[in-house]
XYZ file of C-alpha atoms in Angstrom:
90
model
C 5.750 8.916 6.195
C 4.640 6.104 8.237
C 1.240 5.887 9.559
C 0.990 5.820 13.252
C -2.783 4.741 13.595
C -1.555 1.559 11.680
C 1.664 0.832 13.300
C -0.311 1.358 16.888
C -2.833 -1.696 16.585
C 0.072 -3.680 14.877
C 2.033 -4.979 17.701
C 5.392 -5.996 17.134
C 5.257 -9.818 17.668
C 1.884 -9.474 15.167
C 4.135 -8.088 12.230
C 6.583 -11.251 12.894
C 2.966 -13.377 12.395
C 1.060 -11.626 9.858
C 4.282 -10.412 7.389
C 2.084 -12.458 4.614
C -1.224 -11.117 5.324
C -3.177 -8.539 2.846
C -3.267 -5.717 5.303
C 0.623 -6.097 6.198
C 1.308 -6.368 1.900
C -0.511 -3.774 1.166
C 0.786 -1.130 4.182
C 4.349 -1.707 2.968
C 4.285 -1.241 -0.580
C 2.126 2.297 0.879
C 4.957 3.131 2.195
C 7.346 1.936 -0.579
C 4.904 4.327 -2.668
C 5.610 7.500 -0.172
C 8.872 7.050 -0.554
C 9.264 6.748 -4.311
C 6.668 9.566 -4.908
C 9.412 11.815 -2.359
C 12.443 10.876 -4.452
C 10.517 11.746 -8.052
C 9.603 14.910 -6.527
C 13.088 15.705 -6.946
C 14.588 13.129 -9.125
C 11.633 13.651 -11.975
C 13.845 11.683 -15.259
C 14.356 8.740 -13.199
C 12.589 6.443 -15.412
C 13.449 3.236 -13.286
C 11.979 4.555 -10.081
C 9.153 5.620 -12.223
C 8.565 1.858 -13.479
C 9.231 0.662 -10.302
C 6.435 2.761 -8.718
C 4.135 1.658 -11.635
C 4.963 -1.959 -10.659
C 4.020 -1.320 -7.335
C 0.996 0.573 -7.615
C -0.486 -1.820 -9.406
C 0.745 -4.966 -6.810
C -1.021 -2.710 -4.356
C -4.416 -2.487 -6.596
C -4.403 -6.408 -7.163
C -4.520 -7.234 -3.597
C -6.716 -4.070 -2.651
C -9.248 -5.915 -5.393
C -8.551 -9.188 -3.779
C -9.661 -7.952 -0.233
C -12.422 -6.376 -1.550
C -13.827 -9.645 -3.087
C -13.148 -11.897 -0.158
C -13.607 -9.075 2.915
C -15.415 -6.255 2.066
C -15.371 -5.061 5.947
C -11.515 -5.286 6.285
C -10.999 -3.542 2.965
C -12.627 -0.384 4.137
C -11.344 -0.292 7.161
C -7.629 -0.441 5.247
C -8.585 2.278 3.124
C -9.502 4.260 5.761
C -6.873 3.709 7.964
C -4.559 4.327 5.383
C -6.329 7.040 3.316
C -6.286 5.080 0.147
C -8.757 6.392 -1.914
C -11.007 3.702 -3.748
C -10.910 2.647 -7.204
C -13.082 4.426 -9.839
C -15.204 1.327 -11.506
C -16.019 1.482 -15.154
């Protein structure tokens, strides 16, 4: 579930420093998504995981839309490393 290539160029005394930063936020509610899309794979009337994945989701699109205002470099490079696929725009 976990993405290696992201993990790799994260060293561990780097996640201790940079727990509050954009890339780190949005990499662990990735993986908070991965696991709650397993469990409703086989849990599909769980309505609170289903909420709770909602929730998240859109945390991860608020921050993904903050990065791409302030950083447009480092946002693609997140979406690419984690193979987020960008936002449709209206």
């Amino acid at each position: 579930m976990v993405k290696n290539a992201f993990i790799t160029i994260i060293s561990q005394e780097q996640k201790e420093e940079n727990k509050g930063s954009v890339e780190f936020q949005v990499f662990s509610f990735t993986n908070k998504i991965q696991r709650l899309t397993s469990h409703l794979k086989l849990h599909r009337k769980d309505y609170l995981s289903q909420r709770g994945l909602r929730k998240i989701l859109g945390k991860r699109q608020r921050l993904l839309a903050y990065l791409s205002k302030k950083n447009r470099v480092r946002y693609k490079e997140l979406i690419g490393r984690l193979d987020i696929r960008e936002p449709k725009t209206r």
